[in-house]
Amino acid sequence: MSEATKSNLLQGVTGDWEVVVGMEIHAQVQSKAKLFSGASTEFGAEPNANVSLVDAAMPGMLPVINAYCVEQAVRTGLGLKAQINLRSIFDRKNYFYPDLPQGYQISQFKDPIVGEGEVIVDMPDGTSFTVGIERLHLEQDAGKSIHDLHPSKSYVDLNRSGIALMEIVSKPDIRSSEQAAAYLRKVRAIVRYLGTCDGNMEQGSMRADVNVSVRRPGDPLGTRCEMKNINSMRFVQQAIDYEAMRQIEIIEAGGTINQETRLFDSRNGETRTMRSKEEAHDYRYFPDPDLLPLEFDQAWVDEIASGLPELPDDKKARFIADMGLSPYDASVLVSDKSRAEFFEAVAEGRDAKLAANWVTGEFFGALNKNGTAIEDSPISAAQLGALVDLISDDTISGKIAKQVFEIMFETGEEPAKIVEDKGLKQVTDTGAIEAAVDEIIAANPDKVAEYKEKPKMFGWFVGQVMKVTQGKANPKAVNDILKAKLDG
Ligand code: MN
């Protein structure tokens, strides 16, 4: 493959080739108990501490559906603007693995709880695209095999065994690795707004299986390869980029793609064969005889729908229409629930645009620079709001406010106290400003003469007055007084 093709692909410009991606996201249901047992789902517990007899698949144990998990799946389906199926079936997906004591996973196959839906994804350049949702089904998570604790033995931790997962299957509507990451981010934002999954990828609460194929634009879909269980946005992007280039190189060299499951190795950013289609499992799905079909009525769904929180798309529309924010600022602010909440608290009863500038500008900038999560911010929304108030009522200028902000971020002190202690109050007393202006004019007759020729020199005088007043003079007053004195 040429360097140009490679570089285009990395920028999502596919040229001769089109990358086609579909994703299966496994999102852990936010619930205290597992899908079919009362065992705890707490993260980080001692190995095998959260295992009931059902999770350990002791003979004669029967699964009992957790109604709260069902409600969470319905909420998520509604958030994905999807069809909610009033009747769905739990099936057994049969396979053998040491961390799967039942010998099958209880999942949903032909009749999932949620059908088709759609997700609108905003890109950083301001464009957006839609990803179709094929389905969402409920299933159990498996346990975890641990191979690195002992040189010759493997251990099994069943704490995850039986935890409720929502598998969200997209249509192959994604066309670049960048779009894939943006889609995953959007789904994560939606489940976080809904409170149905914490979206914590580092803890494995959200993982993605990524299907990648390539084709010449207009051709039918190419053969796809699947990469399973990718647990970071960056790895999703790397896996797709690597895989697309690998496939293009094979096809350009006259070869064909084998449909297979490939492993993404995050250490070198490469993928390698795990198993081919010939070895693919026949899971012999059949309805689980221990569980009745899952049925509920539309009235219950309607009740859940009426209690949904405002979701990112609606919030964004409201920020633009009611608060006058730019589409870009609005989408940055709604991209994360805690960001949106912080902004709304700052903007409450204030100039929303000024609040948005401070939140997206100085505030997010400082968080990024320091690698601080918004939850751990040293500045509260109330404090940032108080700073915005000091600007709005002309106590300080925007420039001084940046200084105050830095001190706030370092010390967590109240802005009014910082302004008071450091004597940063804006000088609006025209007498004091006039005195400063007179002083500058008297000391610089040459500059005054120059100004008569070059009106651009005005800026130099403003700078001098600001210097003398340590940046505290009200800029408008400085302009007015200077103009009157120099032109008069
Ligand atoms: Mn699955």
Short mmCIF file of C-alpha atoms and ligand atoms in Angstrom, two decimals:
data_model
loop_
_atom_site.label_atom_id
_atom_site.label_comp_id
_atom_site.label_asym_id
_atom_site.label_seq_id
_atom_site.Cartn_x
_atom_site.Cartn_y
_atom_site.Cartn_z
CA MET A 1 0.00 0.00 0.00
CA SER A 2 1.31 3.46 -0.82
CA GLU A 3 2.26 5.91 1.91
CA ALA A 4 -0.45 8.25 0.60
CA THR A 5 -3.15 5.59 0.97
CA LYS A 6 -1.91 4.82 4.46
CA SER A 7 -1.92 8.44 5.53
CA ASN A 8 -5.38 8.97 4.02
CA LEU A 9 -6.74 5.98 5.89
CA LEU A 10 -5.39 7.26 9.17
CA GLN A 11 -7.27 10.49 8.57
CA GLY A 12 -10.46 8.65 7.69
CA VAL A 13 -10.15 9.58 4.00
CA THR A 14 -10.55 6.25 2.29
CA GLY A 15 -10.06 7.16 -1.37
CA ASP A 16 -9.92 3.90 -3.34
CA TRP A 17 -10.92 1.96 -0.27
CA GLU A 18 -13.76 2.17 2.16
CA VAL A 19 -13.43 0.85 5.71
CA VAL A 20 -16.62 -0.71 7.09
CA VAL A 21 -16.97 -1.17 10.83
CA GLY A 22 -19.71 -2.64 12.98
CA MET A 23 -19.50 -2.89 16.76
CA GLU A 24 -20.84 -5.04 19.54
CA ILE A 25 -20.58 -3.18 22.82
CA HIS A 26 -20.84 -5.14 26.05
CA ALA A 27 -22.11 -2.73 28.70
CA GLN A 28 -22.36 -3.94 32.28
CA VAL A 29 -25.75 -3.15 33.77
CA GLN A 30 -25.47 -0.82 36.74
CA SER A 31 -27.14 -3.03 39.35
CA LYS A 32 -26.15 -4.17 42.83
CA ALA A 33 -27.11 -7.79 42.10
CA LYS A 34 -26.42 -10.14 39.20
CA LEU A 35 -28.81 -10.97 36.35
CA PHE A 36 -30.10 -14.27 37.76
CA SER A 37 -28.83 -14.31 41.35
CA GLY A 38 -28.65 -12.05 44.39
CA ALA A 39 -24.84 -12.06 44.53
CA SER A 40 -23.08 -8.68 44.70
CA THR A 41 -21.56 -7.07 41.61
CA GLU A 42 -19.09 -4.92 43.54
CA PHE A 43 -15.83 -4.30 41.69
CA GLY A 44 -12.52 -5.20 43.30
CA ALA A 45 -13.81 -7.77 45.83
CA GLU A 46 -11.65 -10.73 46.92
CA PRO A 47 -11.64 -13.42 44.20
CA ASN A 48 -14.71 -15.67 44.38
CA ALA A 49 -16.25 -13.59 47.20
CA ASN A 50 -19.33 -12.68 45.12
CA VAL A 51 -20.43 -16.10 43.96
CA SER A 52 -23.81 -17.61 44.75
CA LEU A 53 -24.69 -21.26 44.17
CA VAL A 54 -26.43 -20.17 40.94
CA ASP A 55 -23.28 -18.39 39.68
CA ALA A 56 -21.19 -21.46 40.52
CA ALA A 57 -23.72 -23.62 38.62
CA MET A 58 -24.30 -26.07 41.44
CA PRO A 59 -26.67 -28.86 40.36
CA GLY A 60 -30.35 -28.06 40.78
CA MET A 61 -29.89 -24.29 41.14
CA LEU A 62 -32.40 -22.21 39.22
CA PRO A 63 -31.93 -18.73 37.75
CA VAL A 64 -34.38 -16.00 38.83
CA ILE A 65 -34.55 -12.92 36.64
CA ASN A 66 -33.55 -9.61 38.27
CA ALA A 67 -36.36 -7.18 37.37
CA TYR A 68 -34.14 -4.15 37.96
CA CYS A 69 -31.72 -5.34 35.25
CA VAL A 70 -34.66 -5.74 32.86
CA GLU A 71 -35.75 -2.18 33.61
CA GLN A 72 -32.19 -0.92 32.96
CA ALA A 73 -32.16 -2.67 29.57
CA VAL A 74 -35.50 -1.08 28.67
CA ARG A 75 -34.21 2.37 29.73
CA THR A 76 -31.13 1.87 27.58
CA GLY A 77 -33.25 0.73 24.63
CA LEU A 78 -35.36 3.88 24.95
CA GLY A 79 -32.20 6.00 25.12
CA LEU A 80 -31.05 4.37 21.87
CA LYS A 81 -34.42 5.32 20.30
CA ALA A 82 -35.03 1.62 19.79
CA GLN A 83 -37.95 -0.74 19.52
CA ILE A 84 -38.74 -2.33 22.89
CA ASN A 85 -39.93 -5.93 22.53
CA LEU A 86 -42.66 -6.79 25.03
CA ARG A 87 -41.79 -10.47 24.71
CA SER A 88 -38.25 -11.80 24.56
CA ILE A 89 -36.59 -15.17 25.11
CA PHE A 90 -33.51 -16.25 27.04
CA ASP A 91 -31.44 -18.86 25.22
CA ARG A 92 -28.53 -21.03 26.20
CA LYS A 93 -25.36 -20.38 24.22
CA ASN A 94 -23.36 -23.57 24.69
CA TYR A 95 -19.61 -23.63 24.90
CA PHE A 96 -16.97 -25.01 27.22
CA TYR A 97 -14.60 -22.78 29.07
CA PRO A 98 -13.10 -23.10 32.57
CA ASP A 99 -14.52 -19.74 33.66
CA LEU A 100 -18.03 -20.72 32.53
CA PRO A 101 -19.16 -23.30 35.07
CA GLN A 102 -22.65 -23.81 33.56
CA GLY A 103 -21.16 -24.92 30.24
CA TYR A 104 -23.42 -22.34 28.60
CA GLN A 105 -24.07 -18.62 28.80
CA ILE A 106 -27.66 -17.46 29.25
CA SER A 107 -28.14 -14.91 26.47
CA GLN A 108 -30.80 -13.84 23.99
CA PHE A 109 -30.62 -14.95 20.39
CA LYS A 110 -33.61 -14.74 18.06
CA ASP A 111 -35.85 -12.66 20.31
CA PRO A 112 -33.88 -9.93 22.10
CA ILE A 113 -35.44 -7.47 24.55
CA VAL A 114 -34.58 -4.47 22.33
CA GLY A 115 -34.74 -4.24 18.52
CA GLU A 116 -33.70 -1.61 16.00
CA GLY A 117 -32.75 1.92 17.01
CA GLU A 118 -30.30 4.68 16.13
CA VAL A 119 -27.56 6.84 17.56
CA ILE A 120 -26.56 10.26 16.20
CA VAL A 121 -22.82 10.83 16.51
CA ASP A 122 -21.18 14.27 16.43
CA MET A 123 -17.65 14.55 15.07
CA PRO A 124 -15.10 17.13 16.26
CA ASP A 125 -15.27 18.93 12.87
CA GLY A 126 -18.96 19.69 13.42
CA THR A 127 -20.36 17.02 11.08
CA SER A 128 -22.57 14.23 12.35
CA PHE A 129 -23.65 10.78 11.19
CA THR A 130 -26.12 8.13 12.26
CA VAL A 131 -25.33 4.60 13.36
CA GLY A 132 -28.18 2.09 13.17
CA ILE A 133 -28.68 -0.15 16.19
CA GLU A 134 -29.47 -3.73 15.21
CA ARG A 135 -30.46 -4.95 18.68
CA LEU A 136 -29.70 -4.94 22.38
CA HIS A 137 -29.90 -8.16 24.34
CA LEU A 138 -29.36 -9.16 27.95
CA GLU A 139 -26.85 -11.85 28.84
CA GLN A 140 -24.61 -13.12 31.62
CA ASP A 141 -20.95 -12.25 31.90
CA ALA A 142 -18.45 -15.09 32.34
CA GLY A 143 -15.84 -15.45 35.09
CA LYS A 144 -12.18 -14.71 34.64
CA SER A 145 -9.26 -17.11 34.16
CA ILE A 146 -6.01 -15.95 35.72
CA HIS A 147 -2.89 -17.40 34.14
CA ASP A 148 -0.13 -15.25 35.61
CA LEU A 149 -0.32 -16.02 39.34
CA HIS A 150 1.37 -19.40 39.23
CA PRO A 151 3.98 -20.89 36.87
CA SER A 152 2.05 -24.08 36.13
CA LYS A 153 -1.52 -23.52 37.36
CA SER A 154 -4.41 -21.35 36.22
CA TYR A 155 -6.91 -19.85 38.61
CA VAL A 156 -10.55 -18.97 38.09
CA ASP A 157 -12.35 -16.00 39.64
CA LEU A 158 -16.13 -16.26 39.32
CA ASN A 159 -16.96 -12.80 40.71
CA ARG A 160 -17.99 -11.60 37.26
CA SER A 161 -19.85 -14.82 36.50
CA GLY A 162 -23.54 -14.00 36.06
CA ILE A 163 -23.21 -10.20 36.08
CA ALA A 164 -25.78 -8.64 33.72
CA LEU A 165 -24.48 -7.35 30.40
CA MET A 166 -26.30 -5.45 27.69
CA GLU A 167 -24.85 -6.36 24.31
CA ILE A 168 -25.50 -3.43 21.97
CA VAL A 169 -25.05 -4.49 18.35
CA SER A 170 -24.63 -1.77 15.71
CA LYS A 171 -25.20 -2.01 11.99
CA PRO A 172 -22.06 -1.73 9.86
CA ASP A 173 -22.56 2.04 9.50
CA ILE A 174 -19.15 3.22 10.74
CA ARG A 175 -16.55 4.27 8.15
CA SER A 176 -13.36 5.08 10.04
CA SER A 177 -11.57 4.42 13.29
CA GLU A 178 -12.27 7.99 14.35
CA GLN A 179 -16.00 7.48 13.79
CA ALA A 180 -15.82 4.22 15.74
CA ALA A 181 -14.32 5.93 18.77
CA ALA A 182 -16.85 8.77 18.52
CA TYR A 183 -19.72 6.25 18.36
CA LEU A 184 -18.42 4.38 21.39
CA ARG A 185 -18.06 7.68 23.24
CA LYS A 186 -21.64 8.64 22.38
CA VAL A 187 -23.07 5.30 23.54
CA ARG A 188 -21.07 5.66 26.74
CA ALA A 189 -22.46 9.17 27.26
CA ILE A 190 -26.02 7.91 26.75
CA VAL A 191 -25.74 5.04 29.26
CA ARG A 192 -24.07 7.35 31.77
CA TYR A 193 -26.86 9.93 31.42
CA LEU A 194 -29.36 7.09 31.90
CA GLY A 195 -27.44 5.62 34.83
CA THR A 196 -27.72 2.15 33.28
CA CYS A 197 -23.97 1.48 32.97
CA ASP A 198 -21.06 3.38 34.53
CA GLY A 199 -19.12 3.17 31.24
CA ASN A 200 -15.88 2.54 33.08
CA MET A 201 -13.73 0.89 30.43
CA GLU A 202 -10.66 0.46 32.67
CA GLN A 203 -12.71 -1.70 35.03
CA GLY A 204 -14.22 -3.65 32.14
CA SER A 205 -17.74 -2.24 32.55
CA MET A 206 -17.69 -1.48 28.86
CA ARG A 207 -15.87 -3.50 26.18
CA ALA A 208 -16.15 -3.52 22.43
CA ASP A 209 -16.00 -6.27 19.82
CA VAL A 210 -15.05 -4.62 16.54
CA ASN A 211 -15.87 -6.04 13.09
CA VAL A 212 -13.76 -4.64 10.27
CA SER A 213 -13.90 -5.17 6.52
CA VAL A 214 -12.78 -3.13 3.50
CA ARG A 215 -14.24 -2.69 0.04
CA ARG A 216 -14.01 -0.45 -3.01
CA PRO A 217 -16.78 2.18 -2.63
CA GLY A 218 -20.01 0.86 -4.14
CA ASP A 219 -18.96 -2.81 -3.92
CA PRO A 220 -20.83 -5.30 -1.72
CA LEU A 221 -19.52 -5.76 1.83
CA GLY A 222 -16.11 -7.43 2.08
CA THR A 223 -15.20 -10.34 4.33
CA ARG A 224 -14.90 -9.18 7.92
CA CYS A 225 -12.60 -9.95 10.79
CA GLU A 226 -13.62 -9.53 14.39
CA MET A 227 -11.49 -8.28 17.26
CA LYS A 228 -12.94 -9.07 20.66
CA ASN A 229 -12.98 -7.43 24.07
CA ILE A 230 -11.18 -4.18 23.37
CA ASN A 231 -11.30 -2.03 26.47
CA SER A 232 -10.13 1.45 25.50
CA MET A 233 -11.04 4.08 22.91
CA ARG A 234 -7.45 4.31 21.77
CA PHE A 235 -7.14 0.55 21.30
CA VAL A 236 -10.37 0.49 19.28
CA GLN A 237 -8.87 3.05 16.91
CA GLN A 238 -5.51 1.31 16.70
CA ALA A 239 -7.11 -2.08 16.04
CA ILE A 240 -9.28 -0.73 13.22
CA ASP A 241 -6.41 1.18 11.57
CA TYR A 242 -4.11 -1.81 11.73
CA GLU A 243 -6.75 -4.25 10.55
CA ALA A 244 -7.94 -2.09 7.62
CA MET A 245 -4.38 -1.68 6.35
CA ARG A 246 -3.65 -5.38 6.77
CA GLN A 247 -6.71 -6.30 4.71
CA ILE A 248 -6.03 -3.73 1.98
CA GLU A 249 -2.46 -4.95 1.62
CA ILE A 250 -3.64 -8.55 1.20
CA ILE A 251 -6.28 -7.64 -1.39
CA GLU A 252 -3.94 -5.32 -3.32
CA ALA A 253 -1.43 -8.18 -3.47
CA GLY A 254 -4.10 -10.40 -5.05
CA GLY A 255 -5.07 -12.32 -1.91
CA THR A 256 -8.39 -12.82 -0.13
CA ILE A 257 -9.46 -12.18 3.44
CA ASN A 258 -10.30 -15.12 5.69
CA GLN A 259 -13.22 -14.53 8.01
CA GLU A 260 -11.73 -14.97 11.45
CA THR A 261 -11.55 -13.75 15.01
CA ARG A 262 -8.34 -11.87 15.64
CA LEU A 263 -6.69 -10.83 18.83
CA PHE A 264 -5.64 -7.19 19.26
CA ASP A 265 -2.29 -6.95 21.01
CA SER A 266 -2.11 -3.56 22.71
CA ARG A 267 1.64 -3.86 23.27
CA ASN A 268 2.49 -3.56 19.58
CA GLY A 269 -0.84 -2.32 18.17
CA GLU A 270 -1.18 -5.37 15.91
CA THR A 271 -3.83 -8.01 15.41
CA ARG A 272 -3.23 -11.73 14.94
CA THR A 273 -5.31 -14.80 14.17
CA MET A 274 -7.15 -16.36 17.10
CA ARG A 275 -9.54 -18.69 15.31
CA SER A 276 -10.86 -18.96 11.78
CA LYS A 277 -14.41 -19.41 10.60
CA GLU A 278 -13.82 -23.13 10.03
CA GLU A 279 -13.17 -23.48 13.74
CA ALA A 280 -16.04 -21.15 14.61
CA HIS A 281 -18.29 -22.32 17.38
CA ASP A 282 -21.64 -23.82 16.79
CA TYR A 283 -23.25 -22.63 19.98
CA ARG A 284 -26.41 -24.69 19.48
CA TYR A 285 -28.63 -21.99 20.90
CA PHE A 286 -31.93 -23.14 22.36
CA PRO A 287 -34.44 -21.51 24.73
CA ASP A 288 -33.40 -21.94 28.35
CA PRO A 289 -35.96 -24.37 29.86
CA ASP A 290 -35.34 -22.86 33.32
CA LEU A 291 -36.68 -19.46 32.28
CA LEU A 292 -40.07 -18.39 31.01
CA PRO A 293 -40.26 -15.96 28.12
CA LEU A 294 -39.72 -12.45 29.45
CA GLU A 295 -42.97 -10.50 29.10
CA PHE A 296 -44.12 -7.07 30.23
CA ASP A 297 -46.68 -4.57 29.02
CA GLN A 298 -46.48 -1.31 27.12
CA ALA A 299 -47.80 0.65 30.11
CA TRP A 300 -44.66 -0.28 32.07
CA VAL A 301 -42.45 0.78 29.16
CA ASP A 302 -44.36 4.08 28.90
CA GLU A 303 -43.86 4.68 32.59
CA ILE A 304 -40.11 4.16 32.25
CA ALA A 305 -40.06 6.41 29.16
CA SER A 306 -41.77 9.22 31.06
CA GLY A 307 -39.09 9.08 33.77
CA LEU A 308 -36.06 9.26 31.46
CA PRO A 309 -33.64 12.13 32.08
CA GLU A 310 -32.82 14.66 29.38
CA LEU A 311 -30.36 12.93 27.03
CA PRO A 312 -27.35 14.51 25.26
CA ASP A 313 -29.07 15.27 21.92
CA ASP A 314 -32.00 17.06 23.58
CA LYS A 315 -29.70 18.88 25.95
CA LYS A 316 -27.55 20.04 23.07
CA ALA A 317 -30.60 21.33 21.19
CA ARG A 318 -31.75 23.20 24.31
CA PHE A 319 -28.30 24.73 24.93
CA ILE A 320 -28.33 26.07 21.36
CA ALA A 321 -31.95 27.23 21.21
CA ASP A 322 -32.51 28.55 24.74
CA MET A 323 -29.03 29.55 25.85
CA GLY A 324 -27.64 30.78 22.53
CA LEU A 325 -24.55 28.54 22.62
CA SER A 326 -22.70 27.60 19.45
CA PRO A 327 -23.29 24.03 18.23
CA TYR A 328 -19.64 23.27 18.94
CA ASP A 329 -19.70 24.50 22.56
CA ALA A 330 -23.03 22.73 23.09
CA SER A 331 -21.72 19.39 21.87
CA VAL A 332 -18.54 19.68 23.93
CA LEU A 333 -20.62 20.44 27.03
CA VAL A 334 -23.14 17.61 26.60
CA SER A 335 -20.56 14.98 25.63
CA ASP A 336 -20.30 13.92 29.23
CA LYS A 337 -22.95 13.97 31.94
CA SER A 338 -20.73 15.48 34.62
CA ARG A 339 -19.52 18.22 32.24
CA ALA A 340 -23.11 19.13 31.38
CA GLU A 341 -24.12 19.20 35.05
CA PHE A 342 -21.15 21.37 35.96
CA PHE A 343 -21.90 23.82 33.16
CA GLU A 344 -25.59 24.05 34.02
CA ALA A 345 -24.72 24.83 37.64
CA VAL A 346 -22.31 27.60 36.52
CA ALA A 347 -24.78 29.04 33.99
CA GLU A 348 -27.78 29.04 36.35
CA GLY A 349 -29.02 32.64 36.56
CA ARG A 350 -26.00 33.99 34.65
CA ASP A 351 -24.94 34.93 31.13
CA ALA A 352 -24.87 31.43 29.57
CA LYS A 353 -22.40 32.31 26.82
CA LEU A 354 -19.93 33.83 29.27
CA ALA A 355 -20.34 30.77 31.51
CA ALA A 356 -19.80 28.44 28.51
CA ASN A 357 -16.63 30.31 27.54
CA TRP A 358 -15.20 29.89 31.01
CA VAL A 359 -16.21 26.25 31.37
CA THR A 360 -15.00 25.10 27.93
CA GLY A 361 -11.99 27.43 27.90
CA GLU A 362 -10.07 28.00 31.14
CA PHE A 363 -11.79 25.31 33.17
CA PHE A 364 -11.58 22.31 30.79
CA GLY A 365 -8.13 23.54 29.75
CA ALA A 366 -6.89 23.42 33.34
CA LEU A 367 -8.45 20.00 33.95
CA ASN A 368 -6.79 18.63 30.81
CA LYS A 369 -3.46 20.19 31.56
CA ASN A 370 -3.41 18.73 35.06
CA GLY A 371 -4.99 15.42 34.12
CA THR A 372 -7.72 16.08 36.69
CA ALA A 373 -11.15 14.46 36.40
CA ILE A 374 -14.04 16.89 36.68
CA GLU A 375 -15.21 15.03 39.81
CA ASP A 376 -11.89 15.91 41.48
CA SER A 377 -11.88 19.53 40.36
CA PRO A 378 -10.42 21.91 42.94
CA ILE A 379 -12.95 24.51 41.77
CA SER A 380 -16.65 23.95 42.37
CA ALA A 381 -19.35 25.10 39.96
CA ALA A 382 -20.49 27.62 42.57
CA GLN A 383 -16.98 29.09 42.78
CA LEU A 384 -16.59 29.35 39.01
CA GLY A 385 -20.05 30.97 38.93
CA ALA A 386 -18.89 33.49 41.53
CA LEU A 387 -15.90 34.32 39.32
CA VAL A 388 -18.22 34.87 36.34
CA ASP A 389 -20.27 37.21 38.56
CA LEU A 390 -17.18 39.28 39.37
CA ILE A 391 -16.60 39.77 35.63
CA SER A 392 -20.25 40.54 34.89
CA ASP A 393 -20.51 43.22 37.57
CA ASP A 394 -17.18 44.81 36.49
CA THR A 395 -15.41 44.02 39.77
CA ILE A 396 -12.58 42.55 37.70
CA SER A 397 -11.71 42.46 34.01
CA GLY A 398 -11.65 39.24 32.01
CA LYS A 399 -7.88 39.42 31.94
CA ILE A 400 -7.52 39.70 35.72
CA ALA A 401 -10.12 36.92 36.03
CA LYS A 402 -7.69 34.54 34.33
CA GLN A 403 -5.13 35.33 37.01
CA VAL A 404 -7.74 34.78 39.74
CA PHE A 405 -8.77 31.52 38.10
CA GLU A 406 -5.24 30.17 38.23
CA ILE A 407 -4.99 30.91 41.94
CA MET A 408 -8.42 29.33 42.50
CA PHE A 409 -7.34 26.18 40.68
CA GLU A 410 -4.22 25.95 42.81
CA THR A 411 -5.67 26.82 46.19
CA GLY A 412 -9.42 26.20 45.94
CA GLU A 413 -9.97 29.65 47.49
CA GLU A 414 -13.06 31.77 46.85
CA PRO A 415 -12.58 34.27 43.99
CA ALA A 416 -13.82 37.26 46.03
CA LYS A 417 -11.25 36.54 48.72
CA ILE A 418 -8.43 36.29 46.17
CA VAL A 419 -9.49 39.59 44.57
CA GLU A 420 -9.62 41.23 48.00
CA ASP A 421 -6.32 39.78 49.30
CA LYS A 422 -4.37 40.57 46.16
CA GLY A 423 -5.99 43.96 45.61
CA LEU A 424 -7.14 43.01 42.12
CA LYS A 425 -10.34 45.04 42.07
CA GLN A 426 -10.85 46.87 38.84
CA VAL A 427 -10.18 50.61 39.05
CA THR A 428 -13.32 52.35 37.81
CA ASP A 429 -12.54 55.56 39.64
CA THR A 430 -12.08 57.88 36.65
CA GLY A 431 -9.96 60.27 38.72
CA ALA A 432 -7.30 57.61 39.27
CA ILE A 433 -7.36 56.56 35.63
CA GLU A 434 -7.16 60.20 34.48
CA ALA A 435 -4.12 60.72 36.67
CA ALA A 436 -2.43 57.71 35.11
CA VAL A 437 -3.31 58.91 31.59
CA ASP A 438 -1.97 62.41 32.31
CA GLU A 439 1.26 60.94 33.66
CA ILE A 440 1.84 58.81 30.54
CA ILE A 441 1.04 61.67 28.16
CA ALA A 442 3.32 64.10 30.01
CA ALA A 443 6.22 61.66 30.06
CA ASN A 444 5.98 60.78 26.34
CA PRO A 445 5.62 63.89 24.16
CA ASP A 446 7.39 62.09 21.28
CA LYS A 447 4.82 59.28 21.31
CA VAL A 448 1.99 61.80 21.40
CA ALA A 449 3.43 63.45 18.29
CA GLU A 450 3.79 60.06 16.66
CA TYR A 451 0.17 59.25 17.48
CA LYS A 452 -1.03 62.30 15.52
CA GLU A 453 0.54 60.68 12.42
CA LYS A 454 -0.19 57.06 13.27
CA PRO A 455 -3.53 56.52 15.12
CA LYS A 456 -2.48 52.89 15.55
CA MET A 457 -0.23 54.13 18.38
CA PHE A 458 -3.38 54.28 20.52
CA GLY A 459 -2.81 50.68 21.60
CA TRP A 460 0.59 51.57 23.00
CA PHE A 461 -0.98 54.18 25.31
CA VAL A 462 -3.62 51.69 26.49
CA GLY A 463 -0.82 49.25 27.30
CA GLN A 464 1.09 51.89 29.30
CA VAL A 465 -1.95 52.88 31.35
CA MET A 466 -2.68 49.21 32.08
CA LYS A 467 0.92 48.74 33.15
CA VAL A 468 0.79 51.67 35.54
CA THR A 469 -2.51 50.45 36.99
CA GLN A 470 -1.30 46.82 37.11
CA GLY A 471 -3.99 45.75 34.68
CA LYS A 472 -6.73 46.78 37.04
CA ALA A 473 -8.08 49.82 35.21
CA ASN A 474 -11.49 49.38 33.63
CA PRO A 475 -10.61 48.95 29.93
CA LYS A 476 -13.58 50.95 28.68
CA ALA A 477 -12.80 53.88 30.97
CA VAL A 478 -9.16 53.82 29.88
CA ASN A 479 -10.21 53.95 26.22
CA ASP A 480 -12.67 56.78 26.74
CA ILE A 481 -10.31 58.95 28.80
CA LEU A 482 -7.30 58.35 26.54
CA LYS A 483 -9.32 59.19 23.45
CA ALA A 484 -10.58 62.42 24.97
CA LYS A 485 -7.12 63.52 26.12
CA LEU A 486 -5.13 62.53 23.02
CA ASP A 487 -7.66 63.80 20.48
CA GLY A 488 -8.73 66.82 22.50
MN MN B 1 -21.98 -11.23 23.99
#
